[in-house]
PDB file of C-alpha atoms in Angstrom:
ATOM      1  CA  UNK A   1     -39.986 -15.099  -9.001  1.00 43.00           C
ATOM      2  CA  UNK A   2     -40.962 -11.486  -8.264  1.00 47.00           C
ATOM      3  CA  UNK A   3     -38.327  -8.836  -8.819  1.00 53.00           C
ATOM      4  CA  UNK A   4     -37.236  -6.943  -5.718  1.00 62.00           C
ATOM      5  CA  UNK A   5     -36.791  -3.381  -6.915  1.00 64.00           C
ATOM      6  CA  UNK A   6     -35.777  -0.529  -4.626  1.00 82.00           C
ATOM      7  CA  UNK A   7     -37.029   2.935  -5.469  1.00 86.00           C
ATOM      8  CA  UNK A   8     -33.945   4.425  -3.853  1.00 89.00           C
ATOM      9  CA  UNK A   9     -31.770   2.514  -6.329  1.00 90.00           C
ATOM     10  CA  UNK A  10     -33.914   3.655  -9.257  1.00 93.00           C
ATOM     11  CA  UNK A  11     -33.648   7.285  -8.143  1.00 95.00           C
ATOM     12  CA  UNK A  12     -29.855   7.216  -7.902  1.00 94.00           C
ATOM     13  CA  UNK A  13     -29.491   5.275 -11.152  1.00 94.00           C
ATOM     14  CA  UNK A  14     -31.505   8.010 -12.881  1.00 96.00           C
ATOM     15  CA  UNK A  15     -29.419  10.676 -11.143  1.00 97.00           C
ATOM     16  CA  UNK A  16     -26.242   8.975 -12.336  1.00 96.00           C
ATOM     17  CA  UNK A  17     -27.614   8.777 -15.889  1.00 96.00           C
ATOM     18  CA  UNK A  18     -28.344  12.518 -15.774  1.00 97.00           C
ATOM     19  CA  UNK A  19     -24.738  13.241 -14.774  1.00 97.00           C
ATOM     20  CA  UNK A  20     -23.363  11.056 -17.568  1.00 96.00           C
ATOM     21  CA  UNK A  21     -25.672  12.664 -20.136  1.00 97.00           C
ATOM     22  CA  UNK A  22     -24.777  16.177 -18.971  1.00 97.00           C
ATOM     23  CA  UNK A  23     -21.080  15.460 -19.418  1.00 96.00           C
ATOM     24  CA  UNK A  24     -21.544  13.865 -22.836  1.00 97.00           C
ATOM     25  CA  UNK A  25     -23.670  16.709 -24.211  1.00 96.00           C
ATOM     26  CA  UNK A  26     -21.990  19.780 -22.722  1.00 95.00           C
ATOM     27  CA  UNK A  27     -18.376  18.624 -22.712  1.00 96.00           C
ATOM     28  CA  UNK A  28     -17.824  15.770 -25.196  1.00 95.00           C
ATOM     29  CA  UNK A  29     -20.301  16.737 -27.908  1.00 95.00           C
ATOM     30  CA  UNK A  30     -19.729  20.489 -27.717  1.00 93.00           C
ATOM     31  CA  UNK A  31     -15.956  20.063 -27.939  1.00 92.00           C
ATOM     32  CA  UNK A  32     -15.639  16.981 -30.177  1.00 92.00           C
ATOM     33  CA  UNK A  33     -14.101  14.674 -27.585  1.00 94.00           C
ATOM     34  CA  UNK A  34     -14.603  10.941 -27.908  1.00 94.00           C
ATOM     35  CA  UNK A  35     -15.499   8.360 -25.263  1.00 93.00           C
ATOM     36  CA  UNK A  36     -15.119   4.632 -24.779  1.00 90.00           C
ATOM     37  CA  UNK A  37     -17.816   1.966 -24.859  1.00 90.00           C
ATOM     38  CA  UNK A  38     -21.232   2.356 -26.443  1.00 93.00           C
ATOM     39  CA  UNK A  39     -21.200   6.059 -25.586  1.00 93.00           C
ATOM     40  CA  UNK A  40     -18.113   6.307 -27.777  1.00 94.00           C
ATOM     41  CA  UNK A  41     -19.920   4.560 -30.643  1.00 95.00           C
ATOM     42  CA  UNK A  42     -22.869   6.932 -30.225  1.00 95.00           C
ATOM     43  CA  UNK A  43     -20.535   9.947 -30.376  1.00 96.00           C
ATOM     44  CA  UNK A  44     -18.742   8.458 -33.367  1.00 95.00           C
ATOM     45  CA  UNK A  45     -22.000   8.111 -35.308  1.00 96.00           C
ATOM     46  CA  UNK A  46     -23.036  11.593 -34.216  1.00 96.00           C
ATOM     47  CA  UNK A  47     -19.885  13.303 -35.450  1.00 95.00           C
ATOM     48  CA  UNK A  48     -19.697  11.302 -38.686  1.00 95.00           C
ATOM     49  CA  UNK A  49     -23.352  11.081 -39.698  1.00 94.00           C
ATOM     50  CA  UNK A  50     -25.289  13.357 -37.347  1.00 94.00           C
ATOM     51  CA  UNK A  51     -27.193  10.487 -35.698  1.00 96.00           C
ATOM     52  CA  UNK A  52     -28.781  11.465 -32.381  1.00 96.00           C
ATOM     53  CA  UNK A  53     -26.839   9.755 -29.520  1.00 96.00           C
ATOM     54  CA  UNK A  54     -30.082   9.418 -27.538  1.00 96.00           C
ATOM     55  CA  UNK A  55     -31.450   7.141 -30.263  1.00 96.00           C
ATOM     56  CA  UNK A  56     -28.192   5.294 -30.943  1.00 95.00           C
ATOM     57  CA  UNK A  57     -27.618   4.471 -27.278  1.00 94.00           C
ATOM     58  CA  UNK A  58     -31.042   2.874 -26.989  1.00 93.00           C
ATOM     59  CA  UNK A  59     -30.980   0.963 -30.291  1.00 94.00           C
ATOM     60  CA  UNK A  60     -27.522  -0.505 -29.692  1.00 93.00           C
ATOM     61  CA  UNK A  61     -28.593  -1.882 -26.329  1.00 92.00           C
ATOM     62  CA  UNK A  62     -31.896  -3.548 -27.306  1.00 91.00           C
ATOM     63  CA  UNK A  63     -30.245  -6.777 -28.620  1.00 90.00           C
ATOM     64  CA  UNK A  64     -28.090  -6.918 -25.492  1.00 87.00           C
ATOM     65  CA  UNK A  65     -31.151  -6.585 -23.258  1.00 87.00           C
ATOM     66  CA  UNK A  66     -32.680  -9.643 -24.944  1.00 86.00           C
ATOM     67  CA  UNK A  67     -29.490 -11.690 -24.624  1.00 82.00           C
ATOM     68  CA  UNK A  68     -28.804 -10.513 -21.088  1.00 79.00           C
ATOM     69  CA  UNK A  69     -32.348 -11.244 -19.937  1.00 81.00           C
ATOM     70  CA  UNK A  70     -31.777 -14.919 -20.742  1.00 76.00           C
ATOM     71  CA  UNK A  71     -28.245 -15.274 -19.450  1.00 72.00           C
ATOM     72  CA  UNK A  72     -27.813 -12.772 -16.611  1.00 67.00           C
ATOM     73  CA  UNK A  73     -29.689 -11.973 -13.422  1.00 67.00           C
ATOM     74  CA  UNK A  74     -33.113 -10.413 -13.848  1.00 75.00           C
ATOM     75  CA  UNK A  75     -32.507  -7.658 -11.280  1.00 75.00           C
ATOM     76  CA  UNK A  76     -29.265  -6.637 -13.000  1.00 75.00           C
ATOM     77  CA  UNK A  77     -30.928  -6.420 -16.407  1.00 83.00           C
ATOM     78  CA  UNK A  78     -33.939  -4.570 -14.964  1.00 87.00           C
ATOM     79  CA  UNK A  79     -31.733  -1.878 -13.442  1.00 88.00           C
ATOM     80  CA  UNK A  80     -29.665  -1.791 -16.642  1.00 88.00           C
ATOM     81  CA  UNK A  81     -32.785  -1.139 -18.737  1.00 91.00           C
ATOM     82  CA  UNK A  82     -33.739   1.689 -16.372  1.00 93.00           C
ATOM     83  CA  UNK A  83     -30.237   3.158 -16.563  1.00 92.00           C
ATOM     84  CA  UNK A  84     -30.126   2.969 -20.369  1.00 94.00           C
ATOM     85  CA  UNK A  85     -33.595   4.475 -20.814  1.00 95.00           C
ATOM     86  CA  UNK A  86     -32.743   7.258 -18.367  1.00 96.00           C
ATOM     87  CA  UNK A  87     -29.507   7.989 -20.217  1.00 96.00           C
ATOM     88  CA  UNK A  88     -31.342   8.270 -23.557  1.00 96.00           C
ATOM     89  CA  UNK A  89     -34.008  10.529 -22.058  1.00 97.00           C
ATOM     90  CA  UNK A  90     -31.463  12.868 -20.477  1.00 97.00           C
ATOM     91  CA  UNK A  91     -29.334  12.926 -23.630  1.00 97.00           C
ATOM     92  CA  UNK A  92     -32.371  14.091 -25.571  1.00 97.00           C
ATOM     93  CA  UNK A  93     -33.359  16.577 -22.873  1.00 97.00           C
ATOM     94  CA  UNK A  94     -29.946  18.229 -22.579  1.00 96.00           C
ATOM     95  CA  UNK A  95     -29.557  18.469 -26.359  1.00 96.00           C
ATOM     96  CA  UNK A  96     -32.830  20.398 -26.520  1.00 95.00           C
ATOM     97  CA  UNK A  97     -31.823  22.937 -23.880  1.00 91.00           C
ATOM     98  CA  UNK A  98     -30.217  26.163 -25.184  1.00 83.00           C
ATOM     99  CA  UNK A  99     -27.175  25.982 -22.942  1.00 86.00           C
ATOM    100  CA  UNK A 100     -23.525  26.163 -23.934  1.00 85.00           C
ATOM    101  CA  UNK A 101     -20.256  26.288 -22.018  1.00 83.00           C
ATOM    102  CA  UNK A 102     -17.678  28.494 -23.713  1.00 81.00           C
ATOM    103  CA  UNK A 103     -14.629  26.286 -23.136  1.00 81.00           C
ATOM    104  CA  UNK A 104     -13.377  25.657 -26.661  1.00 73.00           C
ATOM    105  CA  UNK A 105     -10.037  27.311 -25.862  1.00 79.00           C
ATOM    106  CA  UNK A 106      -9.418  25.208 -22.773  1.00 90.00           C
ATOM    107  CA  UNK A 107      -9.669  21.546 -23.758  1.00 92.00           C
ATOM    108  CA  UNK A 108      -7.789  20.473 -20.644  1.00 94.00           C
ATOM    109  CA  UNK A 109     -10.575  21.852 -18.465  1.00 94.00           C
ATOM    110  CA  UNK A 110     -13.116  20.241 -20.785  1.00 95.00           C
ATOM    111  CA  UNK A 111     -11.377  16.871 -20.465  1.00 96.00           C
ATOM    112  CA  UNK A 112     -11.233  17.103 -16.662  1.00 96.00           C
ATOM    113  CA  UNK A 113     -14.927  17.917 -16.314  1.00 96.00           C
ATOM    114  CA  UNK A 114     -15.949  15.377 -18.960  1.00 96.00           C
ATOM    115  CA  UNK A 115     -14.165  12.732 -16.904  1.00 95.00           C
ATOM    116  CA  UNK A 116     -15.643  13.969 -13.633  1.00 96.00           C
ATOM    117  CA  UNK A 117     -19.241  13.907 -14.857  1.00 97.00           C
ATOM    118  CA  UNK A 118     -18.868  10.540 -16.624  1.00 93.00           C
ATOM    119  CA  UNK A 119     -17.076   8.977 -13.660  1.00 91.00           C
ATOM    120  CA  UNK A 120     -19.436  10.406 -11.038  1.00 94.00           C
ATOM    121  CA  UNK A 121     -22.512   9.327 -12.987  1.00 93.00           C
ATOM    122  CA  UNK A 122     -21.289   5.813 -13.710  1.00 89.00           C
ATOM    123  CA  UNK A 123     -19.952   5.448 -10.171  1.00 87.00           C
ATOM    124  CA  UNK A 124     -23.381   6.265  -8.714  1.00 91.00           C
ATOM    125  CA  UNK A 125     -25.108   3.928 -11.188  1.00 89.00           C
ATOM    126  CA  UNK A 126     -22.739   1.042 -10.408  1.00 83.00           C
ATOM    127  CA  UNK A 127     -22.977   1.624  -6.674  1.00 81.00           C
ATOM    128  CA  UNK A 128     -26.752   1.217  -6.769  1.00 85.00           C
ATOM    129  CA  UNK A 129     -26.739  -1.962  -8.821  1.00 79.00           C
ATOM    130  CA  UNK A 130     -27.274  -0.594 -12.311  1.00 82.00           C
ATOM    131  CA  UNK A 131     -25.352  -0.072 -15.525  1.00 81.00           C
ATOM    132  CA  UNK A 132     -25.959   1.822 -18.733  1.00 84.00           C
ATOM    133  CA  UNK A 133     -25.794  -1.398 -20.749  1.00 82.00           C
ATOM    134  CA  UNK A 134     -23.386  -1.756 -23.624  1.00 84.00           C
ATOM    135  CA  UNK A 135     -19.922  -3.057 -22.900  1.00 86.00           C
ATOM    136  CA  UNK A 136     -20.791  -4.035 -19.337  1.00 78.00           C
ATOM    137  CA  UNK A 137     -23.275  -6.651 -20.561  1.00 82.00           C
ATOM    138  CA  UNK A 138     -20.839  -7.891 -23.214  1.00 86.00           C
ATOM    139  CA  UNK A 139     -18.060  -8.144 -20.612  1.00 80.00           C
ATOM    140  CA  UNK A 140     -20.296 -10.114 -18.233  1.00 74.00           C
ATOM    141  CA  UNK A 141     -21.279 -12.562 -20.977  1.00 80.00           C
ATOM    142  CA  UNK A 142     -17.685 -12.993 -22.165  1.00 83.00           C
ATOM    143  CA  UNK A 143     -16.586 -13.614 -18.583  1.00 75.00           C
ATOM    144  CA  UNK A 144     -19.359 -16.158 -18.038  1.00 76.00           C
ATOM    145  CA  UNK A 145     -18.824 -18.196 -21.207  1.00 82.00           C
ATOM    146  CA  UNK A 146     -15.183 -17.594 -22.148  1.00 86.00           C
ATOM    147  CA  UNK A 147     -13.636 -16.786 -18.795  1.00 80.00           C
ATOM    148  CA  UNK A 148     -11.997 -13.485 -19.747  1.00 79.00           C
ATOM    149  CA  UNK A 149     -11.746 -10.934 -16.926  1.00 72.00           C
ATOM    150  CA  UNK A 150     -14.350  -8.186 -17.383  1.00 67.00           C
ATOM    151  CA  UNK A 151     -11.670  -5.506 -17.278  1.00 63.00           C
ATOM    152  CA  UNK A 152      -9.841  -7.027 -20.245  1.00 79.00           C
ATOM    153  CA  UNK A 153     -12.961  -7.087 -22.413  1.00 83.00           C
ATOM    154  CA  UNK A 154     -13.905  -3.525 -21.502  1.00 80.00           C
ATOM    155  CA  UNK A 155     -10.375  -2.249 -22.131  1.00 81.00           C
ATOM    156  CA  UNK A 156     -10.200  -3.976 -25.531  1.00 89.00           C
ATOM    157  CA  UNK A 157     -13.589  -2.574 -26.572  1.00 91.00           C
ATOM    158  CA  UNK A 158     -12.694   0.946 -25.422  1.00 88.00           C
ATOM    159  CA  UNK A 159      -9.363   0.742 -27.238  1.00 90.00           C
ATOM    160  CA  UNK A 160     -11.047  -0.229 -30.503  1.00 93.00           C
ATOM    161  CA  UNK A 161     -13.659   2.539 -30.231  1.00 94.00           C
ATOM    162  CA  UNK A 162     -11.088   5.218 -29.399  1.00 93.00           C
ATOM    163  CA  UNK A 163      -8.754   4.007 -32.148  1.00 93.00           C
ATOM    164  CA  UNK A 164     -11.513   4.178 -34.759  1.00 94.00           C
ATOM    165  CA  UNK A 165     -12.507   7.631 -33.496  1.00 94.00           C
ATOM    166  CA  UNK A 166      -8.913   8.777 -33.926  1.00 92.00           C
ATOM    167  CA  UNK A 167      -8.804   7.395 -37.476  1.00 93.00           C
ATOM    168  CA  UNK A 168     -12.039   9.128 -38.484  1.00 93.00           C
ATOM    169  CA  UNK A 169     -12.714  12.486 -36.818  1.00 92.00           C
ATOM    170  CA  UNK A 170     -10.380  13.099 -33.882  1.00 92.00           C
ATOM    171  CA  UNK A 171      -7.184  15.102 -34.183  1.00 92.00           C
ATOM    172  CA  UNK A 172      -4.115  13.999 -32.238  1.00 92.00           C
ATOM    173  CA  UNK A 173      -4.759  16.846 -29.776  1.00 92.00           C
ATOM    174  CA  UNK A 174      -8.388  15.814 -29.211  1.00 93.00           C
ATOM    175  CA  UNK A 175      -7.334  12.172 -28.811  1.00 93.00           C
ATOM    176  CA  UNK A 176      -4.898  13.029 -26.042  1.00 94.00           C
ATOM    177  CA  UNK A 177      -7.480  15.094 -24.222  1.00 95.00           C
ATOM    178  CA  UNK A 178      -9.971  12.243 -24.618  1.00 94.00           C
ATOM    179  CA  UNK A 179      -7.471   9.927 -22.902  1.00 93.00           C
ATOM    180  CA  UNK A 180      -7.238  12.448 -20.052  1.00 94.00           C
ATOM    181  CA  UNK A 181     -11.033  12.413 -19.716  1.00 93.00           C
ATOM    182  CA  UNK A 182     -11.144   8.596 -19.741  1.00 90.00           C
ATOM    183  CA  UNK A 183      -8.421   8.403 -17.077  1.00 91.00           C
ATOM    184  CA  UNK A 184     -10.128  10.953 -14.833  1.00 93.00           C
ATOM    185  CA  UNK A 185     -13.439   9.144 -15.262  1.00 90.00           C
ATOM    186  CA  UNK A 186     -11.925   5.822 -14.171  1.00 85.00           C
ATOM    187  CA  UNK A 187     -10.466   7.411 -11.024  1.00 86.00           C
ATOM    188  CA  UNK A 188     -13.763   9.063 -10.133  1.00 89.00           C
ATOM    189  CA  UNK A 189     -15.661   5.783 -10.618  1.00 83.00           C
ATOM    190  CA  UNK A 190     -13.312   4.074  -8.146  1.00 75.00           C
ATOM    191  CA  UNK A 191     -13.670   6.929  -5.671  1.00 79.00           C
ATOM    192  CA  UNK A 192     -17.475   6.953  -5.832  1.00 81.00           C
ATOM    193  CA  UNK A 193     -17.723   3.175  -5.453  1.00 69.00           C
ATOM    194  CA  UNK A 194     -15.102   2.676  -2.758  1.00 63.00           C
ATOM    195  CA  UNK A 195     -14.073   6.080  -1.458  1.00 58.00           C
ATOM    196  CA  UNK A 196     -16.500   6.117   1.460  1.00 55.00           C
ATOM    197  CA  UNK A 197     -15.054   2.868   2.787  1.00 61.00           C
ATOM    198  CA  UNK A 198     -11.347   3.367   2.174  1.00 68.00           C
ATOM    199  CA  UNK A 199      -8.994   3.287   5.115  1.00 80.00           C
ATOM    200  CA  UNK A 200      -5.361   3.155   6.137  1.00 86.00           C
ATOM    201  CA  UNK A 201      -4.067  -0.007   7.748  1.00 91.00           C
ATOM    202  CA  UNK A 202      -1.169   0.249  10.188  1.00 93.00           C
ATOM    203  CA  UNK A 203       1.299  -2.311  11.561  1.00 95.00           C
ATOM    204  CA  UNK A 204       3.006  -1.122  14.748  1.00 95.00           C
ATOM    205  CA  UNK A 205       6.019  -2.855  16.313  1.00 94.00           C
ATOM    206  CA  UNK A 206       6.856  -1.390  19.700  1.00 93.00           C
ATOM    207  CA  UNK A 207       8.250  -2.202  23.127  1.00 92.00           C
ATOM    208  CA  UNK A 208       4.975  -0.860  24.584  1.00 93.00           C
ATOM    209  CA  UNK A 209       2.238  -2.580  22.570  1.00 93.00           C
ATOM    210  CA  UNK A 210      -0.323  -2.800  25.359  1.00 94.00           C
ATOM    211  CA  UNK A 211      -0.127   0.893  26.191  1.00 95.00           C
ATOM    212  CA  UNK A 212      -0.381   1.899  22.523  1.00 95.00           C
ATOM    213  CA  UNK A 213      -3.277  -0.501  21.962  1.00 94.00           C
ATOM    214  CA  UNK A 214      -5.180   0.878  24.944  1.00 94.00           C
ATOM    215  CA  UNK A 215      -4.713   4.444  23.704  1.00 92.00           C
ATOM    216  CA  UNK A 216      -5.926   3.576  20.192  1.00 93.00           C
ATOM    217  CA  UNK A 217      -9.082   2.002  21.607  1.00 92.00           C
ATOM    218  CA  UNK A 218      -9.812   4.812  24.060  1.00 89.00           C
ATOM    219  CA  UNK A 219      -8.777   7.893  22.071  1.00 88.00           C
ATOM    220  CA  UNK A 220      -9.421   6.849  18.460  1.00 87.00           C
ATOM    221  CA  UNK A 221     -12.242   4.404  19.204  1.00 85.00           C
ATOM    222  CA  UNK A 222     -10.709   1.874  16.785  1.00 89.00           C
ATOM    223  CA  UNK A 223     -10.231  -1.841  17.208  1.00 90.00           C
ATOM    224  CA  UNK A 224      -6.750  -3.321  17.506  1.00 94.00           C
ATOM    225  CA  UNK A 225      -5.451  -6.820  16.829  1.00 94.00           C
ATOM    226  CA  UNK A 226      -2.313  -8.158  18.524  1.00 94.00           C
ATOM    227  CA  UNK A 227      -0.038 -10.530  16.618  1.00 94.00           C
ATOM    228  CA  UNK A 228       2.854 -12.476  18.076  1.00 93.00           C
ATOM    229  CA  UNK A 229       5.937 -12.469  15.883  1.00 92.00           C
ATOM    230  CA  UNK A 230       9.682 -12.868  16.075  1.00 91.00           C
ATOM    231  CA  UNK A 231      12.563 -10.715  14.931  1.00 89.00           C
ATOM    232  CA  UNK A 232      14.390 -12.594  12.193  1.00 90.00           C
ATOM    233  CA  UNK A 233      17.867 -11.360  13.117  1.00 89.00           C
ATOM    234  CA  UNK A 234      17.520 -11.098  16.906  1.00 89.00           C
ATOM    235  CA  UNK A 235      15.269 -14.153  17.267  1.00 89.00           C
ATOM    236  CA  UNK A 236      13.501 -12.206  20.014  1.00 90.00           C
ATOM    237  CA  UNK A 237       9.686 -12.352  20.345  1.00 91.00           C
ATOM    238  CA  UNK A 238       7.821  -9.305  19.091  1.00 91.00           C
ATOM    239  CA  UNK A 239       4.280  -8.059  19.636  1.00 92.00           C
ATOM    240  CA  UNK A 240       2.748  -6.470  16.538  1.00 95.00           C
ATOM    241  CA  UNK A 241      -0.333  -4.262  16.583  1.00 96.00           C
ATOM    242  CA  UNK A 242      -2.648  -4.050  13.593  1.00 95.00           C
ATOM    243  CA  UNK A 243      -5.433  -1.499  13.172  1.00 94.00           C
ATOM    244  CA  UNK A 244      -7.359   0.279  10.444  1.00 91.00           C
ATOM    245  CA  UNK A 245      -8.227   3.962  10.643  1.00 88.00           C
ATOM    246  CA  UNK A 246      -9.793   6.487   8.301  1.00 80.00           C
ATOM    247  CA  UNK A 247      -7.401   8.697   6.280  1.00 77.00           C
ATOM    248  CA  UNK A 248      -8.107  11.737   8.458  1.00 75.00           C
ATOM    249  CA  UNK A 249      -7.084   9.778  11.596  1.00 84.00           C
ATOM    250  CA  UNK A 250      -3.554   8.962  10.419  1.00 88.00           C
ATOM    251  CA  UNK A 251      -2.030  12.090  11.970  1.00 87.00           C
ATOM    252  CA  UNK A 252      -3.669  11.350  15.330  1.00 88.00           C
ATOM    253  CA  UNK A 253      -2.422   7.760  15.223  1.00 92.00           C
ATOM    254  CA  UNK A 254       1.146   8.866  14.426  1.00 92.00           C
ATOM    255  CA  UNK A 255       1.073  11.412  17.242  1.00 90.00           C
ATOM    256  CA  UNK A 256      -0.323   8.852  19.683  1.00 93.00           C
ATOM    257  CA  UNK A 257       2.344   6.242  18.868  1.00 94.00           C
ATOM    258  CA  UNK A 258       5.160   8.800  18.904  1.00 93.00           C
ATOM    259  CA  UNK A 259       4.098  10.080  22.331  1.00 93.00           C
ATOM    260  CA  UNK A 260       4.323   6.604  23.859  1.00 95.00           C
ATOM    261  CA  UNK A 261       7.240   5.159  21.887  1.00 94.00           C
ATOM    262  CA  UNK A 262       9.228   7.487  19.578  1.00 93.00           C
ATOM    263  CA  UNK A 263      11.266   4.467  18.435  1.00 92.00           C
ATOM    264  CA  UNK A 264       8.284   2.364  17.360  1.00 93.00           C
ATOM    265  CA  UNK A 265       8.402   0.900  13.846  1.00 94.00           C
ATOM    266  CA  UNK A 266       5.179   1.819  12.035  1.00 93.00           C
ATOM    267  CA  UNK A 267       4.089   1.053   8.478  1.00 93.00           C
ATOM    268  CA  UNK A 268       0.954   2.324   6.734  1.00 91.00           C
ATOM    269  CA  UNK A 269      -0.679   1.060   3.585  1.00 87.00           C
ATOM    270  CA  UNK A 270      -3.863   1.744   1.679  1.00 81.00           C
ATOM    271  CA  UNK A 271      -6.823  -0.457   2.567  1.00 75.00           C
ATOM    272  CA  UNK A 272      -8.690  -0.202  -0.731  1.00 64.00           C
ATOM    273  CA  UNK A 273     -12.048  -1.163   0.749  1.00 62.00           C
ATOM    274  CA  UNK A 274     -13.021  -1.661   4.381  1.00 63.00           C
ATOM    275  CA  UNK A 275     -16.168  -3.357   5.680  1.00 65.00           C
ATOM    276  CA  UNK A 276     -17.115  -3.868   9.289  1.00 64.00           C
ATOM    277  CA  UNK A 277     -17.582  -2.065  12.584  1.00 61.00           C
ATOM    278  CA  UNK A 278     -16.588   1.580  12.512  1.00 59.00           C
ATOM    279  CA  UNK A 279     -16.729   1.796   8.718  1.00 57.00           C
ATOM    280  CA  UNK A 280     -19.878   0.150   7.374  1.00 58.00           C
ATOM    281  CA  UNK A 281     -21.347  -1.174  10.663  1.00 63.00           C
ATOM    282  CA  UNK A 282     -22.037   0.662  13.922  1.00 59.00           C
ATOM    283  CA  UNK A 283     -21.210  -0.652  17.399  1.00 62.00           C
ATOM    284  CA  UNK A 284     -24.379  -2.777  17.318  1.00 62.00           C
ATOM    285  CA  UNK A 285     -23.371  -4.434  14.029  1.00 62.00           C
ATOM    286  CA  UNK A 286     -26.097  -2.578  12.155  1.00 65.00           C
ATOM    287  CA  UNK A 287     -25.371  -0.986   8.740  1.00 62.00           C
ATOM    288  CA  UNK A 288     -24.361   2.669   8.958  1.00 57.00           C
ATOM    289  CA  UNK A 289     -26.780   4.856   7.009  1.00 56.00           C
ATOM    290  CA  UNK A 290     -24.838   7.207   4.736  1.00 51.00           C
TER     291      UNK A 290
END
């Protein structure tokens, strides 16, 4: 079966690898901060023995490529090989460039930007179907054959790498800043992968549901669903409106509801990921190009 490879995906996977490599070289390596996963092992070997992370990253992943090629999807492994090769190339490139950020006295700023670059790079890579190998392949295999959730395997591996880094070359201060970087990176990954499609869902209980629903459709151009419920205490029938808006539309929705019914009962909650018309599809049900 021929592999269906998209050049757009390859471009963004390489871009993501460049961001990850930039963060590792100019923030982690220059300031002796650790990292989780195979990148953490590469940094560990670099700080202890002077081994080039560009070489380590590639060598550690070769056995996993062979195993993954047999047990995981071919497209996934193909993009993973591209991502890993790109990461090694950019690690070597950035190490050879005479560029240094003078941030040794501000490790908090270093940790924030290390997390931002790692999270942004990995988020882009994941969003376009790739990985940088390492723990991701191990987690997929463990999930397939043992049934462990991927998050549990990745957390355990990261914990072991960071613990060993702390026992060998990290000070307590550097360890805490590394944890800051890892936390920031995780948040940025989530934002890159899902941020464009996040929304706010609203339940509206009002004595004027039809009027509010009409206004939401006409003024906010959002769909509305009407549920029929019943007040538990009063036993009276209730009409409940449900709609999803983007975060920037919450204020307009509140103002609209308050204008029609100041006594309406409204609850908002985070819709972690939204797919469908108005978010990922246009009015003709075609994908929105972002």
